[in-house]
Coordinates of C-alpha atoms in Angstrom, one line a residue:
M16 CA 0.0 0.0 0.0
S17 CA 1.4 3.4 -1.0
K18 CA 2.4 5.9 1.7
I19 CA -0.2 8.4 0.6
L20 CA -2.9 5.7 0.9
K21 CA -1.7 4.7 4.4
G22 CA -1.7 8.4 5.5
T23 CA -5.1 8.9 3.9
M24 CA -6.7 5.9 5.6
L25 CA -5.2 6.8 9.0
L26 CA -6.2 10.4 8.9
T27 CA -9.6 9.6 7.4
A28 CA -10.2 7.0 10.1
G29 CA -9.4 9.5 12.8
T30 CA -11.5 12.3 11.2
F31 CA -14.3 9.9 10.5
L32 CA -14.4 8.7 14.1
S33 CA -14.3 12.3 15.3
K34 CA -17.2 13.3 13.0
F35 CA -19.1 10.2 13.8
L36 CA -18.9 11.0 17.5
G37 CA -19.9 14.5 16.6
M38 CA -23.0 13.1 15.0
I39 CA -24.0 10.6 17.7
Y40 CA -24.0 13.1 20.5
T41 CA -26.7 15.2 18.7
V42 CA -29.2 12.4 19.5
P43 CA -29.2 12.7 23.3
F44 CA -28.5 16.5 23.0
E45 CA -31.5 17.1 20.8
N46 CA -33.7 15.0 23.1
M47 CA -32.6 17.2 26.1
V48 CA -32.8 20.6 24.5
G49 CA -35.2 20.1 21.5
T50 CA -35.0 21.8 18.1
E51 CA -35.3 25.3 19.8
G52 CA -32.1 24.5 21.7
T53 CA -30.3 23.2 18.6
D54 CA -31.3 26.4 16.8
L55 CA -29.5 28.4 19.5
F56 CA -26.5 26.1 19.3
S57 CA -26.4 26.5 15.5
I58 CA -26.7 30.3 15.7
A59 CA -23.5 30.4 17.9
Y60 CA -21.4 27.8 15.9
V61 CA -21.7 29.4 12.5
P62 CA -20.0 32.7 13.3
Y63 CA -17.6 30.9 15.6
S64 CA -16.5 28.6 12.7
I65 CA -15.9 31.6 10.5
L66 CA -13.8 33.5 13.0
L67 CA -11.9 30.3 13.8
S68 CA -10.9 30.1 10.2
L69 CA -10.1 33.8 10.0
S70 CA -8.0 33.7 13.2
S71 CA -6.0 30.7 11.9
M72 CA -5.7 32.5 8.4
G73 CA -5.4 29.2 6.6
V74 CA -2.1 28.7 8.3
P75 CA -2.4 25.1 9.5
V76 CA -2.9 23.7 6.0
A77 CA -0.2 26.1 4.7
V78 CA 2.2 25.0 7.4
S79 CA 1.7 21.4 6.2
K80 CA 2.8 22.4 2.7
F81 CA 5.6 24.7 3.9
V82 CA 7.2 22.0 6.1
S83 CA 6.7 19.3 3.5
K84 CA 8.5 21.5 0.9
Y85 CA 11.5 22.3 3.0
N86 CA 11.8 18.7 4.3
S87 CA 11.9 17.5 0.7
L88 CA 14.8 19.9 0.2
G89 CA 16.6 18.6 3.2
D90 CA 16.1 21.8 5.3
Y91 CA 14.5 20.7 8.5
E92 CA 15.5 23.7 10.5
T93 CA 13.2 26.1 8.6
G94 CA 10.2 23.9 9.2
Q95 CA 10.8 23.8 13.0
R96 CA 11.4 27.6 13.1
M97 CA 8.1 28.1 11.3
L98 CA 6.3 26.1 13.9
K99 CA 7.6 28.2 16.8
A100 CA 6.9 31.5 15.0
G101 CA 3.5 30.3 13.9
L102 CA 2.5 29.3 17.4
T103 CA 3.1 32.9 18.5
L104 CA 1.2 34.3 15.6
M105 CA -1.8 32.0 16.1
S106 CA -1.9 32.7 19.8
I107 CA -2.2 36.4 19.1
T108 CA -4.8 36.1 16.3
G109 CA -6.8 33.7 18.5
V110 CA -7.0 36.3 21.3
I111 CA -8.1 38.9 18.8
A112 CA -10.8 36.6 17.4
F113 CA -12.1 35.8 20.9
L114 CA -12.4 39.5 21.7
M115 CA -14.2 40.2 18.4
L116 CA -16.8 37.5 18.8
Y117 CA -17.3 38.0 22.5
F118 CA -18.1 41.7 22.2
S119 CA -20.0 41.5 19.0
A120 CA -22.2 38.6 20.2
E121 CA -25.3 40.8 20.7
Q122 CA -25.1 42.4 17.3
V123 CA -24.7 38.9 15.6
A124 CA -27.8 37.8 17.5
I125 CA -29.7 40.9 16.3
W126 CA -28.8 40.2 12.7
T127 CA -30.0 36.6 13.1
I128 CA -33.2 36.8 15.0
G129 CA -34.0 40.5 15.2
P130 CA -33.8 43.1 17.9
D131 CA -37.2 42.4 19.4
S132 CA -36.9 38.7 19.8
E133 CA -37.4 37.1 23.2
R134 CA -34.4 34.9 22.5
L135 CA -32.0 37.8 22.0
G136 CA -30.4 37.6 25.4
H137 CA -30.2 33.8 25.2
A138 CA -28.5 33.9 21.7
T139 CA -26.0 36.5 22.9
M140 CA -25.0 34.5 25.9
V141 CA -24.5 31.3 23.8
I142 CA -22.3 33.1 21.3
Q143 CA -20.2 34.5 24.1
M144 CA -19.7 31.1 25.6
V145 CA -18.4 29.5 22.4
S146 CA -15.9 32.3 21.8
F147 CA -13.6 31.1 24.5
A148 CA -12.6 28.2 22.2
L149 CA -10.8 30.7 19.9
L150 CA -8.1 31.1 22.6
V151 CA -6.8 27.6 22.1
I152 CA -7.9 26.1 18.8
P153 CA -5.7 28.2 16.4
P154 CA -2.3 27.4 18.0
M155 CA -3.4 23.8 18.5
S156 CA -4.3 23.4 14.8
I157 CA -1.0 24.8 13.6
T158 CA 0.8 22.0 15.5
R159 CA -1.3 19.4 13.6
G160 CA -0.2 21.1 10.3
F161 CA 3.4 20.7 11.3
F162 CA 3.0 17.0 11.9
Q163 CA 1.1 16.5 8.7
G164 CA 4.0 18.3 6.9
H165 CA 6.2 15.4 8.1
E166 CA 3.6 13.0 6.7
S167 CA 2.8 12.0 10.2
M168 CA -1.0 11.7 10.5
A169 CA -1.3 9.9 13.8
P170 CA -1.0 13.1 16.0
T171 CA -3.8 14.8 14.1
A172 CA -6.0 11.7 14.1
V173 CA -5.6 10.9 17.8
S174 CA -5.9 14.5 18.9
Q175 CA -9.1 14.9 16.9
V176 CA -10.7 11.9 18.5
V177 CA -9.6 12.9 22.1
E178 CA -10.8 16.4 21.5
Q179 CA -14.2 15.2 20.4
I180 CA -14.6 12.7 23.2
V181 CA -13.8 15.2 25.9
R182 CA -16.0 17.9 24.3
I183 CA -18.9 15.5 24.0
V184 CA -18.6 14.2 27.6
F185 CA -18.5 17.8 28.9
L186 CA -21.4 18.9 26.6
L187 CA -23.7 16.0 27.5
A188 CA -22.9 16.0 31.2
S189 CA -23.4 19.7 31.6
A190 CA -26.7 19.7 29.6
F191 CA -28.0 16.7 31.6
I192 CA -27.1 18.3 34.9
I193 CA -28.7 21.6 34.0
V194 CA -31.8 20.3 32.4
Q195 CA -32.5 17.0 34.0
V196 CA -31.0 17.4 37.5
L197 CA -31.4 21.1 38.3
G198 CA -34.3 21.8 36.1
G199 CA -32.5 24.8 34.6
P200 CA -33.3 26.7 31.5
I201 CA -32.5 25.4 28.0
H202 CA -30.4 28.3 26.9
Q203 CA -28.1 27.8 29.9
A204 CA -27.6 24.2 28.9
V205 CA -26.8 25.2 25.3
G206 CA -24.4 27.8 26.6
F207 CA -22.3 25.2 28.5
A208 CA -22.6 22.9 25.5
T209 CA -20.9 25.5 23.3
F210 CA -18.3 26.1 26.0
A211 CA -17.4 22.4 25.6
A212 CA -15.4 23.4 22.5
F213 CA -12.9 25.1 24.7
I214 CA -12.6 22.1 27.0
G215 CA -12.0 19.8 24.0
G216 CA -9.4 22.1 22.6
I217 CA -7.4 21.9 25.9
A218 CA -7.5 18.1 25.7
S219 CA -6.2 18.1 22.2
C220 CA -3.4 20.5 23.1
I221 CA -2.3 18.0 25.8
V222 CA -2.3 15.1 23.3
L223 CA -0.2 17.0 20.8
Y224 CA 2.3 18.0 23.5
V225 CA 2.8 14.4 24.3
Y226 CA 3.4 13.6 20.7
W227 CA 5.8 16.5 20.4
R228 CA 7.9 15.2 23.4
K229 CA 7.9 11.7 21.9
R230 CA 9.0 12.9 18.5
K231 CA 11.5 15.5 19.7
P232 CA 14.6 13.2 19.6
F233 CA 13.8 12.3 16.0
L234 CA 13.4 15.9 15.0
E235 CA 16.6 16.8 16.7
N236 CA 18.4 14.1 14.7
Q237 CA 17.0 15.5 11.5
L238 CA 18.5 18.9 12.4
Q239 CA 21.9 17.4 13.1
A240 CA 21.9 15.4 9.9
Q241 CA 21.0 18.3 7.6
E242 CA 23.8 19.8 5.4
Y243 CA 22.2 23.0 4.3
T244 CA 19.6 25.6 5.4
Y245 CA 18.0 28.4 3.4
G246 CA 18.3 30.6 6.5
L247 CA 15.0 32.4 5.9
S248 CA 14.2 35.3 8.2
N249 CA 10.8 35.3 10.0
K250 CA 9.6 37.9 7.6
E251 CA 10.6 35.8 4.6
M252 CA 9.0 32.7 6.1
F253 CA 5.7 34.4 6.8
K254 CA 5.7 36.0 3.4
E255 CA 6.0 32.6 1.7
L256 CA 3.6 31.1 4.2
F257 CA 0.9 33.6 3.5
T258 CA 1.2 33.2 -0.2
Y259 CA 0.0 29.6 0.5
A260 CA -2.4 30.4 3.3
G261 CA -4.2 33.5 2.2
P262 CA -6.8 31.9 -0.2
F263 CA -7.3 29.1 2.2
I264 CA -8.8 31.4 4.7
L265 CA -11.8 31.2 2.3
V266 CA -11.5 27.4 1.9
G267 CA -11.7 27.0 5.7
I268 CA -14.9 29.1 5.9
A269 CA -16.5 27.8 2.8
T270 CA -19.2 25.7 4.5
P271 CA -19.8 28.2 7.4
L272 CA -20.2 31.0 4.8
Y273 CA -23.0 29.1 3.0
Q274 CA -24.6 28.5 6.4
L275 CA -24.2 32.2 7.4
V276 CA -26.3 33.2 4.4
D277 CA -29.0 30.9 5.7
Q278 CA -28.6 32.1 9.2
F279 CA -29.3 35.7 8.2
T280 CA -32.0 34.9 5.6
L281 CA -33.7 31.5 6.0
E282 CA -36.1 32.4 8.9
K283 CA -37.0 35.8 7.5
A284 CA -37.6 34.5 3.9
I285 CA -39.8 31.6 5.1
K286 CA -41.9 33.9 7.3
A287 CA -42.1 36.4 4.5
S288 CA -43.6 33.7 2.3
G289 CA -46.3 33.1 4.9
A290 CA -45.1 29.6 5.8
E291 CA -44.1 28.3 9.3
Y292 CA -40.4 28.4 10.1
N293 CA -40.3 25.2 12.2
N294 CA -36.6 25.7 13.2
A295 CA -35.6 24.9 9.6
F296 CA -32.1 26.4 10.1
S297 CA -31.0 23.9 12.7
I298 CA -32.8 21.0 10.9
I299 CA -30.7 21.7 7.8
N300 CA -27.5 23.2 9.1
F301 CA -27.0 21.3 12.3
L302 CA -29.0 18.0 12.5
S303 CA -29.0 17.1 8.9
H304 CA -25.5 18.5 8.4
K305 CA -24.2 16.2 11.1
L306 CA -25.5 13.2 9.1
I307 CA -24.1 14.2 5.7
M308 CA -20.7 15.1 7.3
I309 CA -20.1 11.3 7.6
P310 CA -19.4 10.9 3.9
V311 CA -18.0 14.4 3.6
T312 CA -15.4 13.4 6.2
L313 CA -13.9 10.9 3.8
G314 CA -13.1 13.8 1.5
L315 CA -11.7 15.9 4.3
G316 CA -9.4 13.2 5.6
L317 CA -8.3 12.5 2.0
S318 CA -7.5 16.2 1.3
L319 CA -5.4 16.7 4.4
A320 CA -3.3 13.5 3.8
L321 CA -3.0 14.3 0.1
L322 CA -1.4 17.7 0.3
P323 CA 2.2 16.9 1.5
A324 CA 2.6 14.1 -1.2
I325 CA 1.3 16.3 -4.0
T326 CA 3.5 19.2 -2.9
Q327 CA 6.6 17.1 -2.9
A328 CA 5.8 15.7 -6.4
F329 CA 5.1 19.2 -7.7
T330 CA 8.3 20.6 -6.1
K331 CA 10.4 17.9 -7.6
N332 CA 8.6 18.3 -11.0
E333 CA 7.6 14.6 -11.0
M334 CA 4.6 15.2 -13.2
S335 CA 3.9 11.5 -13.8
R336 CA 3.8 10.8 -10.1
L337 CA 1.7 13.9 -9.5
N338 CA -0.9 12.9 -12.1
K339 CA -1.1 9.4 -10.5
Q340 CA -1.6 10.8 -7.0
I341 CA -4.3 13.2 -8.1
N342 CA -6.0 10.5 -10.1
Q343 CA -6.0 8.1 -7.2
A344 CA -7.3 10.7 -4.8
L345 CA -10.3 11.7 -7.0
Q346 CA -11.1 8.1 -7.7
I347 CA -11.2 7.3 -4.0
V348 CA -13.6 10.2 -3.5
A349 CA -15.9 8.8 -6.3
L350 CA -15.6 5.3 -4.9
L351 CA -16.5 6.1 -1.4
I352 CA -18.6 9.3 -1.3
I353 CA -20.9 8.9 -4.3
P354 CA -22.6 5.7 -2.9
A355 CA -22.6 7.2 0.6
V356 CA -24.5 10.3 -0.3
V357 CA -26.9 8.5 -2.6
G358 CA -27.5 5.9 0.0
L359 CA -28.2 8.5 2.7
S360 CA -30.6 10.2 0.4
V361 CA -32.5 7.0 -0.3
V362 CA -32.9 6.2 3.4
A363 CA -33.3 9.9 4.6
W364 CA -36.6 9.3 6.4
E365 CA -35.3 6.2 8.2
A366 CA -32.0 7.9 9.1
Y367 CA -33.5 11.1 10.5
A368 CA -36.2 9.1 12.4
T369 CA -33.5 6.8 13.9
F370 CA -31.4 9.6 15.2
Y371 CA -33.8 12.4 16.0
G372 CA -37.3 10.8 16.3
V373 CA -40.3 10.5 14.1
D374 CA -41.9 13.9 14.9
H375 CA -42.7 15.8 11.6
I376 CA -40.6 13.2 9.8
E377 CA -42.1 13.9 6.4
Y378 CA -40.9 17.5 6.5
R379 CA -37.6 16.9 8.3
G380 CA -36.8 13.7 6.4
N381 CA -37.4 15.4 3.0
L382 CA -35.0 18.2 4.0
L383 CA -32.3 15.6 4.7
R384 CA -33.1 13.8 1.4
W385 CA -32.5 17.1 -0.5
Y386 CA -29.4 18.0 1.5
A387 CA -27.6 14.6 1.3
P388 CA -26.3 15.0 -2.3
V389 CA -24.8 18.4 -1.4
G390 CA -22.3 16.4 0.7
L391 CA -20.6 15.1 -2.5
F392 CA -19.9 18.7 -3.7
L393 CA -18.7 19.8 -0.2
A394 CA -16.2 16.9 -0.2
L395 CA -15.1 17.6 -3.8
Y396 CA -14.6 21.3 -3.0
T397 CA -12.3 20.5 -0.1
V398 CA -10.3 17.9 -2.1
T399 CA -9.9 20.0 -5.3
S400 CA -9.0 23.1 -3.3
S401 CA -6.2 21.1 -1.6
I402 CA -5.0 19.9 -5.0
L403 CA -4.9 23.5 -6.1
Q404 CA -2.9 24.3 -3.0
G405 CA -0.4 21.5 -3.8
V406 CA 0.2 22.8 -7.3
N407 CA 0.6 26.4 -6.3
K408 CA -2.7 27.6 -7.7
Q409 CA -4.3 28.3 -4.4
N410 CA -5.2 31.9 -5.4
F411 CA -7.8 30.4 -7.7
A412 CA -9.7 29.3 -4.6
V413 CA -10.8 32.9 -4.1
V414 CA -12.4 32.9 -7.6
S415 CA -14.2 29.6 -7.2
L416 CA -15.5 30.2 -3.7
G417 CA -16.5 33.8 -4.5
T418 CA -18.5 32.5 -7.4
G419 CA -20.2 29.9 -5.3
I420 CA -21.1 32.4 -2.5
L421 CA -22.4 35.0 -5.0
L422 CA -24.7 32.3 -6.5
K423 CA -25.9 31.3 -3.1
I424 CA -26.7 34.9 -2.1
S425 CA -28.4 35.7 -5.3
L426 CA -30.5 32.6 -5.4
N427 CA -31.3 32.0 -1.8
W428 CA -34.2 34.3 -1.1
W429 CA -35.9 33.6 -4.4
L430 CA -35.6 29.8 -4.1
I431 CA -36.8 29.8 -0.5
Q432 CA -39.8 31.9 -1.5
L433 CA -40.4 29.3 -4.3
L434 CA -39.6 26.0 -2.6
G435 CA -39.5 26.8 1.2
A436 CA -36.6 25.5 3.2
K437 CA -35.6 23.2 0.3
G438 CA -34.8 26.3 -1.7
A439 CA -31.9 27.1 0.7
I440 CA -30.5 23.6 0.1
L441 CA -30.8 23.9 -3.6
A442 CA -29.0 27.3 -3.6
T443 CA -26.2 25.8 -1.6
G444 CA -25.9 22.9 -3.9
I445 CA -25.7 25.2 -7.0
G446 CA -23.1 27.4 -5.4
V447 CA -20.8 24.6 -4.2
A448 CA -21.2 22.7 -7.5
A449 CA -20.1 25.8 -9.5
A450 CA -17.1 26.2 -7.2
V451 CA -16.1 22.5 -7.7
G452 CA -16.5 22.8 -11.5
L453 CA -14.2 25.9 -11.6
N454 CA -11.6 24.0 -9.4
F455 CA -11.6 21.0 -11.8
W456 CA -11.2 23.3 -14.8
R457 CA -8.2 25.0 -13.2
I458 CA -6.6 21.6 -12.2
F459 CA -7.0 20.2 -15.7
T460 CA -5.5 23.3 -17.4
T461 CA -2.6 23.7 -14.9
I462 CA -1.0 20.3 -15.1
E463 CA -2.6 18.9 -18.3
F464 CA -4.3 16.3 -16.2
S465 CA -5.7 13.3 -18.1
Y466 CA -9.3 12.7 -16.9
K467 CA -10.3 9.8 -19.2
Q468 CA -9.5 7.1 -16.6
L469 CA -11.2 9.2 -13.9
L470 CA -14.4 9.6 -16.0
K471 CA -14.5 5.9 -16.9
R472 CA -14.2 4.7 -13.3
T473 CA -16.5 7.3 -12.0
L474 CA -19.1 6.2 -14.6
L475 CA -18.6 2.6 -13.3
V476 CA -19.1 3.9 -9.7
V477 CA -22.3 5.6 -10.8
I478 CA -23.7 2.4 -12.4
L479 CA -22.8 0.3 -9.3
T480 CA -24.3 3.0 -7.1
A481 CA -27.6 2.8 -9.1
V482 CA -27.6 -0.9 -8.5
M483 CA -27.1 -0.4 -4.8
A484 CA -29.8 2.2 -4.6
I485 CA -32.3 -0.1 -6.3
T486 CA -31.4 -2.8 -3.9
V487 CA -32.0 -0.5 -0.9
M488 CA -35.4 0.6 -2.3
I489 CA -36.5 -3.0 -2.8
V490 CA -35.4 -4.0 0.7
K491 CA -37.2 -0.9 2.1
W492 CA -40.4 -1.8 0.2
L493 CA -40.4 -5.4 1.4
L494 CA -39.7 -4.4 5.0
G495 CA -42.5 -1.8 4.7
F496 CA -45.0 -4.7 5.0
V497 CA -43.8 -5.4 8.5
F498 CA -42.3 -2.1 9.8
D499 CA -43.5 1.5 9.7
P500 CA -40.4 3.7 10.1
T501 CA -42.5 6.9 10.1
E502 CA -44.4 5.8 13.3
N503 CA -41.8 4.0 15.4
R504 CA -38.2 4.8 16.0
L505 CA -37.2 1.2 16.5
H506 CA -38.9 0.3 13.2
A507 CA -36.9 3.1 11.5
L508 CA -33.7 1.7 13.0
I509 CA -34.4 -1.9 11.8
V510 CA -35.3 -0.7 8.3
L511 CA -32.2 1.5 8.2
I512 CA -29.8 -1.2 9.2
L513 CA -31.2 -3.9 7.0
S514 CA -31.6 -1.8 3.9
I515 CA -28.2 0.0 4.1
G516 CA -26.6 -3.4 5.0
A517 CA -28.0 -5.0 1.9
G518 CA -27.1 -2.1 -0.3
G519 CA -23.6 -1.9 1.1
I520 CA -23.0 -5.6 0.5
V521 CA -24.2 -5.4 -3.1
Y522 CA -22.0 -2.4 -3.8
L523 CA -18.9 -4.0 -2.2
W524 CA -19.5 -7.3 -4.0
T525 CA -20.0 -5.6 -7.4
A526 CA -17.1 -3.2 -6.9
Y527 CA -14.9 -6.2 -6.1
K528 CA -16.1 -8.4 -9.0
T529 CA -15.5 -5.7 -11.5
T530 CA -12.0 -5.2 -10.0
L531 CA -12.9 -1.5 -9.3
L532 CA -11.7 -1.8 -5.7
E533 CA -8.4 -3.3 -6.7
H534 CA -7.7 -0.7 -9.4
V535 CA -8.5 2.2 -7.1
L536 CA -7.3 1.0 -3.7
G537 CA -4.5 -1.3 -4.8
G538 CA -3.6 -4.9 -4.2
R539 CA -4.4 -4.9 -0.5
V540 CA -8.1 -5.4 -1.3
R541 CA -7.1 -9.0 -2.1
V542 CA -7.6 -9.6 1.6
L543 CA -11.3 -9.9 0.6
D544 CA -10.6 -13.0 -1.5
K545 CA -11.4 -15.2 1.4
F546 CA -14.8 -13.6 1.8
L547 CA -15.7 -12.8 -1.9
K548 CA -14.4 -15.6 -4.0
R549 CA -14.2 -14.7 -7.7
S550 CA -16.2 -17.1 -9.8

């Protein structure tokens, strides 16, 4: 198995587990605070996510590229000096971002729910509570970028999982104590739930420090063995770093920006059309978003693991190797994410009912069904943006994201008026799809990338996914004679497991029989020979 694939699988596994835990906790959390509580939670997290990306300025991903570049040139000292200088910079920007969000919390709440809302004070408090996380997350994330630049994915993977576990334990414990034990108000429980991001960040910092102490002798040996250093000053290092990082401020805030448009327009547009709001913002951008982030995570892990290897190949002008790595990366995305989002769309009602209950399932399940395919475009945007970063075309990310956001803003109100909450989902899908298309165009024209093999295998994935989807629908139809997933949560769980299980087996078997798995993932899939004997 290639080094890129090993790194991809390790980081993807860690990120996937982290996101999976981040999805699971929403079940008891939503049961305790309801959709009104998750609405408050979402209102706080969207501006927090944007300021988090702005405070880190795209530096963690850029540090990965920077360190990888100078390591490939045999200059390990420059990478370590960048880590120390970057930690100082990220600590300063984190404090600034914290102060900005804390003291602007009331204004953000006014823009979201209006100055006369009874929830104004509650929303303000929740936003202020989440702002504390900005003090620790930026310097912590730059350390992850340093390790990834060394093609060491374990520190990031482990710290992500520990951060998520600690955050969720604190979140659920505080919400349970406030709501169930003390009988306290919902907004107070949500406030402590957002503060859990700070507690999780501290836990992640501790994990990364342990890894640093463990790897320190190896890093010192690298310094002693190096024969030449470029001797860059701090000014020169930061100048080069920001040429990589600048556009990736926008990449980091891509999803939150689309959500911010909804935060400031969705409720107002729905009410203006005469329909009921029904907490649509949190249903789409928090509860449903958590579910679609499972397949999207596969793309996120891939993009992070992909960048150092692509950077090295591009730096050394190894164009054949570069083409092969990009081809493999995009084929993995097609292989894994296309069936995942299609499958989630087919079982949207069952999935939503299983995790969040059967109340208003027709309305809420349909929103998830519409939103699931957007996950493919979100994952592709992240991966293609990382490829652009690796081939020094990161500036184009400004163009692609700007185009997508402008489409979202221009279409959002009109589509919401026309289609209700589904219009916001459609506007997001159109915007992200346009950004992905522009990224692909830039990649193909920059390195003369041959896309014939990618298209052929993607077409095969689409065909096998269609077979899988038909299988899932048939199983659902048969189970419908016994179970009613719209009336009973247990019934929804049974139908979900059996239908997805059947579809997954069919997809795995057909992908194996057609040798698609072997061509995309390599010879290691032959471990399946004992389970899936070729006829």
